[in-house]
Tab-separated table of C-alpha atoms in Angstrom:
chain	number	residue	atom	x	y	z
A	7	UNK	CA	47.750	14.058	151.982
A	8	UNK	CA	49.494	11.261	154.712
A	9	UNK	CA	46.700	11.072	157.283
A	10	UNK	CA	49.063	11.613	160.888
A	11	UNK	CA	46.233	10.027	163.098
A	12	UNK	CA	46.080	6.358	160.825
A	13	UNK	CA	49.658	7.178	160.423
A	14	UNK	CA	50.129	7.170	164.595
A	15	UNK	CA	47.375	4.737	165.133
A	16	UNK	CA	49.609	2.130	162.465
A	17	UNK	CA	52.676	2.732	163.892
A	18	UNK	CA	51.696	1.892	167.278
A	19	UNK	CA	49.980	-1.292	166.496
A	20	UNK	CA	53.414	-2.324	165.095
A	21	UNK	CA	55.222	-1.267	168.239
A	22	UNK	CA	53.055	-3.406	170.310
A	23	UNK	CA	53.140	-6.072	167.611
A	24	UNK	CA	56.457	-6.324	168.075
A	25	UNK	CA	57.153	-6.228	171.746
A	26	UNK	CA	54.981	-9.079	172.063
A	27	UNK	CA	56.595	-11.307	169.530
A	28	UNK	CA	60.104	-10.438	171.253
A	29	UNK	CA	58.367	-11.417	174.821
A	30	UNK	CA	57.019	-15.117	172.939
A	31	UNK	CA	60.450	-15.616	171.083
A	32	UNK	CA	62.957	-17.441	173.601
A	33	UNK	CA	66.691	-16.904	173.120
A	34	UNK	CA	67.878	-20.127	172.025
A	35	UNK	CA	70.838	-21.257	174.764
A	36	UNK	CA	74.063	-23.213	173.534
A	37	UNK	CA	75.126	-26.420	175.292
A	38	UNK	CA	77.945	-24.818	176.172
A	39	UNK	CA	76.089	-22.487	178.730
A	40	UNK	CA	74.109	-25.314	180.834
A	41	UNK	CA	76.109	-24.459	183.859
A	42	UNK	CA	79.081	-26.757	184.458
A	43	UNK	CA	77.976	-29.440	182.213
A	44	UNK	CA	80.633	-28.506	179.183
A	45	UNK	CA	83.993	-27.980	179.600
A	46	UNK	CA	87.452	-29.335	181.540
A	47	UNK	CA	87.337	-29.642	185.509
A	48	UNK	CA	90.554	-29.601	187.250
A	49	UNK	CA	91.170	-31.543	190.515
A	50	UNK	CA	93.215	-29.982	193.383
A	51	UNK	CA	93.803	-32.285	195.967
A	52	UNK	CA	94.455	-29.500	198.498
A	53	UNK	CA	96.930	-29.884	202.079
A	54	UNK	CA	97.098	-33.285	203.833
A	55	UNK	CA	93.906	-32.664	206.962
A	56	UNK	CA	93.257	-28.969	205.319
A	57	UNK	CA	89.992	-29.516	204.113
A	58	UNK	CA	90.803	-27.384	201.201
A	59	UNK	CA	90.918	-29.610	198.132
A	60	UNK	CA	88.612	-28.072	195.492
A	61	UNK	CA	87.554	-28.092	191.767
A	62	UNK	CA	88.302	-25.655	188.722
A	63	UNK	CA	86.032	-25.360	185.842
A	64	UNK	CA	87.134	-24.529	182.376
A	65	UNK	CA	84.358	-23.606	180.135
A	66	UNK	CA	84.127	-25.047	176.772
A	67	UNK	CA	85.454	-23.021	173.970
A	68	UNK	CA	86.602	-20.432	176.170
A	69	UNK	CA	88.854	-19.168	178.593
A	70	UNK	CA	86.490	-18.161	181.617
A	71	UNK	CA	87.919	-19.919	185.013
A	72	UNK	CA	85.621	-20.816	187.596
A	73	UNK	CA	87.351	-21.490	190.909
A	74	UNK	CA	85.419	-23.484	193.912
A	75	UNK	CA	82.958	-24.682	191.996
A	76	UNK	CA	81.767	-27.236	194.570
A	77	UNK	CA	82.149	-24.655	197.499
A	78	UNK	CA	80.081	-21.654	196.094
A	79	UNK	CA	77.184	-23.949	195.060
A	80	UNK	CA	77.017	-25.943	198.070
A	81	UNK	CA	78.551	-23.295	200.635
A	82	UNK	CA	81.274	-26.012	201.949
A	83	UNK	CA	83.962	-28.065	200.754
A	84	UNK	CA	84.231	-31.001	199.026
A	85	UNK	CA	86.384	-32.692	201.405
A	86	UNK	CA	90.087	-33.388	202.480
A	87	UNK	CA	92.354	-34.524	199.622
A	88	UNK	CA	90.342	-34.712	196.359
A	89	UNK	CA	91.606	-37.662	194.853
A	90	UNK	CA	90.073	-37.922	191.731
A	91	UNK	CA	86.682	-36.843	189.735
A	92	UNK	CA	84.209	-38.843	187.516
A	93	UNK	CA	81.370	-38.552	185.166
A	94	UNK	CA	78.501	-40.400	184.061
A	95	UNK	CA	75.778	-38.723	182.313
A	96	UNK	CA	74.790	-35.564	184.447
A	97	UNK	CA	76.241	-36.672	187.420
A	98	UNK	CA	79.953	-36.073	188.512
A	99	UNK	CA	81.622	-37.960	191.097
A	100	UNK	CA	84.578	-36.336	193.591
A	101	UNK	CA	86.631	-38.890	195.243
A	102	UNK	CA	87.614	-37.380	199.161
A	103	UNK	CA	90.378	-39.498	199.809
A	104	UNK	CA	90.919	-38.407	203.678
A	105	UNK	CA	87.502	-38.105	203.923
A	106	UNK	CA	86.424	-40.930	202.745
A	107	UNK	CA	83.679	-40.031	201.278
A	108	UNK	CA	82.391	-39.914	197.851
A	109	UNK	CA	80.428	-36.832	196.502
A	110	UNK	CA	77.448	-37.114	194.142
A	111	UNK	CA	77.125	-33.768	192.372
A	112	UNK	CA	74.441	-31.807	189.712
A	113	UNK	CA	76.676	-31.124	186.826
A	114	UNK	CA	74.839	-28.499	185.501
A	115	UNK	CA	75.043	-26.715	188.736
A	116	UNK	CA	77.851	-29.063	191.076
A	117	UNK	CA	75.290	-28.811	193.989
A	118	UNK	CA	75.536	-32.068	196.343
A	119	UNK	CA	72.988	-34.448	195.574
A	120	UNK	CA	74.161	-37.236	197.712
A	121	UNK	CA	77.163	-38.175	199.987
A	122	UNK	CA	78.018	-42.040	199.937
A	123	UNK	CA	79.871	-42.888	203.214
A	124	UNK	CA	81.726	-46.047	204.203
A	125	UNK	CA	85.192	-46.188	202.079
A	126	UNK	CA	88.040	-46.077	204.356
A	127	UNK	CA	90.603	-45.260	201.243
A	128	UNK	CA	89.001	-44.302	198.692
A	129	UNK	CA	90.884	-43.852	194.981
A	130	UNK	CA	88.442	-43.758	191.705
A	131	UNK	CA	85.233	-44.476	190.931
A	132	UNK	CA	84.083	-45.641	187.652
A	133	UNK	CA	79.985	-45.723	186.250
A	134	UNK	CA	79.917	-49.338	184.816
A	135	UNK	CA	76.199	-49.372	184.381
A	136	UNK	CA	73.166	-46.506	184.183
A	137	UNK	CA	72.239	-47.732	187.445
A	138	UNK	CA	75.893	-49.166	189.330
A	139	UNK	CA	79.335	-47.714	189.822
A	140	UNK	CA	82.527	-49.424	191.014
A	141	UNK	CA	84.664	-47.554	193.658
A	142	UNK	CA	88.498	-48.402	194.320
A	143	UNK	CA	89.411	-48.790	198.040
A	144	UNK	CA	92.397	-49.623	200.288
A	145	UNK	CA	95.990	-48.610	200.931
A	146	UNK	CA	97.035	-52.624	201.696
A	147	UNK	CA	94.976	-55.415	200.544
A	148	UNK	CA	92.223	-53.982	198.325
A	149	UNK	CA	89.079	-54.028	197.343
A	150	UNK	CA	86.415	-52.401	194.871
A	151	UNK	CA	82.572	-51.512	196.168
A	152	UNK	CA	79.865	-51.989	194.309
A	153	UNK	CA	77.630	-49.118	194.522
A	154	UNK	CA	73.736	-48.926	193.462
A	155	UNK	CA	73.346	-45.400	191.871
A	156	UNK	CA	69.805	-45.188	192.292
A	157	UNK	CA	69.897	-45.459	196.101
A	158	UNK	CA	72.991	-44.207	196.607
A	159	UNK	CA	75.052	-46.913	198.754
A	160	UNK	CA	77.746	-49.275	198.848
A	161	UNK	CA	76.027	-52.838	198.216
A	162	UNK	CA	79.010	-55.159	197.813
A	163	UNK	CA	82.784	-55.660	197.323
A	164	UNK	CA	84.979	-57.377	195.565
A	165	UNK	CA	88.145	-58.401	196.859
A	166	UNK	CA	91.250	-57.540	194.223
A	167	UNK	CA	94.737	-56.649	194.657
A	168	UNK	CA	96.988	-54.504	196.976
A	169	UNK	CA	96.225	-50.506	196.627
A	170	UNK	CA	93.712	-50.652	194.072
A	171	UNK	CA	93.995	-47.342	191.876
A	172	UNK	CA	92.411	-47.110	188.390
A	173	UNK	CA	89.984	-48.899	186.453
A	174	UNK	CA	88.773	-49.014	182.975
A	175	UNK	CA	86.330	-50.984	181.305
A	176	UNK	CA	86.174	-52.911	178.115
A	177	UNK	CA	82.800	-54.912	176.896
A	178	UNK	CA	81.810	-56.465	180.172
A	179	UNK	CA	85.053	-56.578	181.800
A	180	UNK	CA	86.337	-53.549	184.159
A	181	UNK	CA	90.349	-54.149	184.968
A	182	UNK	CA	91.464	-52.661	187.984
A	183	UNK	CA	95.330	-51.465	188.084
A	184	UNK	CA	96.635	-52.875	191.493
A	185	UNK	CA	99.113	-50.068	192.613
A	186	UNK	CA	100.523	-51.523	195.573
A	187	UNK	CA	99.472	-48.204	197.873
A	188	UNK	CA	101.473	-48.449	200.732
A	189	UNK	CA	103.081	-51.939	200.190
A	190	UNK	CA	104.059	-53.390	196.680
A	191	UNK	CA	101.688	-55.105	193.921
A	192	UNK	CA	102.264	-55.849	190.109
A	193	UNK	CA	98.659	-57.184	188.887
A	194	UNK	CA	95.757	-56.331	187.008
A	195	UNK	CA	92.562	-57.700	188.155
A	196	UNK	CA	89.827	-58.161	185.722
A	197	UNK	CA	85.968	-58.129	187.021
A	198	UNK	CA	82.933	-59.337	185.569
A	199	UNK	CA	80.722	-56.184	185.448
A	200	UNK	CA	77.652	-58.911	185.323
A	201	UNK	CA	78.396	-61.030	187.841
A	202	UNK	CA	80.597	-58.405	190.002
A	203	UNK	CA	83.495	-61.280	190.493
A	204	UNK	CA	87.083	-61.187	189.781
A	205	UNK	CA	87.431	-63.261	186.675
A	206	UNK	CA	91.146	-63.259	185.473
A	207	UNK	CA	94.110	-61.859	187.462
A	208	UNK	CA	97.099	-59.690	184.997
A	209	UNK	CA	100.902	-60.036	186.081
A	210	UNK	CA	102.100	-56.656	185.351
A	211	UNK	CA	105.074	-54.306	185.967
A	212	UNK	CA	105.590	-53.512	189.698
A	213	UNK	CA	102.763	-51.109	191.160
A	214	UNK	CA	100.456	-50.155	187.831
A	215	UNK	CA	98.532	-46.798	188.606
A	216	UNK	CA	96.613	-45.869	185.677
A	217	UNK	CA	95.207	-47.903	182.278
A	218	UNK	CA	94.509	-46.621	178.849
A	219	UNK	CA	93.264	-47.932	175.402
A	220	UNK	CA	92.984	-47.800	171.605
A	221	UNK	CA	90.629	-49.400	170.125
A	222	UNK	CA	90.605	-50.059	166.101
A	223	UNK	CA	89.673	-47.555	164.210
A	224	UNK	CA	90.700	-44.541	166.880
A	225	UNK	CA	93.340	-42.353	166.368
């Protein structure tokens, strides 16, 4: 005969044996959810003194659209004209042309971490080292600033061509495509990422924007 009461009393021990491995097991979380840290972001540049340039995130794998990323974390735009966005590591970088201002931003959850000031045209910004970034600046003659990632600020610049735009960098050396901006210019200038010096100058076609590479063994 099935005794009901050891019967009961087993059956709860389970339930409670249970419930408490559930509440110790932790649900294992793709990289793919860690916030904004996987996936495409799309730069809007926004209206000419409209403040309304923005960001659009594209999660990986999927086709959930997140609109104003920047604004609903940090409860204000990210400035006038968005020219262009960077990443290094956890960190993403949005270029306010008209603002002149470049945002440091929590990838995982695009909340400001720091505003570096002191760019009167800013283009692109490239992460050359852990620890230093170069920014492109200028509509006329040009320059690139040197900026120290761990405090935050603009510690040098580097004289290169008219309307610096793009850079890239290859082994030590970060070439800057020379667009011109609101004159003309047809060079490439090549910098030193050690020594932070223009090494080699690149005659070009007129006004170069952007730069690209294959290297062997890509497709």
């Amino acid at each position: 005969m099935i005794n009901m009461r050891n019967l009961s009393r087993n059956l709860f021990v389970w339930i409670i044996f249970l419930i408490t491995f559930s509440a110790c097991h932790k649900t294992k979380t793709e990289p793919g959810d860690s916030g904004y840290l996987h996936g495409i972001y799309i730069v809007n540049e926004g209206s000419f003194q409209s403040n309304n340039g923005s960001i659009t995130f594209i999660k990986k794998d999927s086709s959930e659209v997140h609109q104003n990323i920047f604004l609903k974390a940090n409860g204000r735009g990210p400035g006038d004209v968005i020219q262009s966005f960077a990443i290094s590591g956890d960190l993403g970088f949005i270029v306010a042309n008209n603002s002149e201002k470049l945002n440091v931003v929590d990838l995982e959850t695009f909340t400001a971490i720091d505003t570096i000031m002191g760019a009167d045209y800013p283009r692109h910004f490239l992460a050359v080292e852990s620890n230093k970034g170069y920014l492109t600046n200028g509509a006329f003659a040009g320059n690139v600033y040197v900026i120290d990632l761990a405090g935050m600020l603009i510690t040098n610049s580097i004289q290169v061509g008219n309307g610096p735009e793009n850079l890239l960098r290859s082994g030590n050396k970060v070439f800057v495509a020379n667009g011109g901006g609101w004159i003309n210019d047809s060079t490439v200038s090549v910098i030193d990422v050690q020594t932070d010096k223009v090494v080699k100058t690149i005659k070009v076609g007129d006004n170069p924007t952007d730069l690209d590479r294959k290297s062997v063994g890509e497709g």
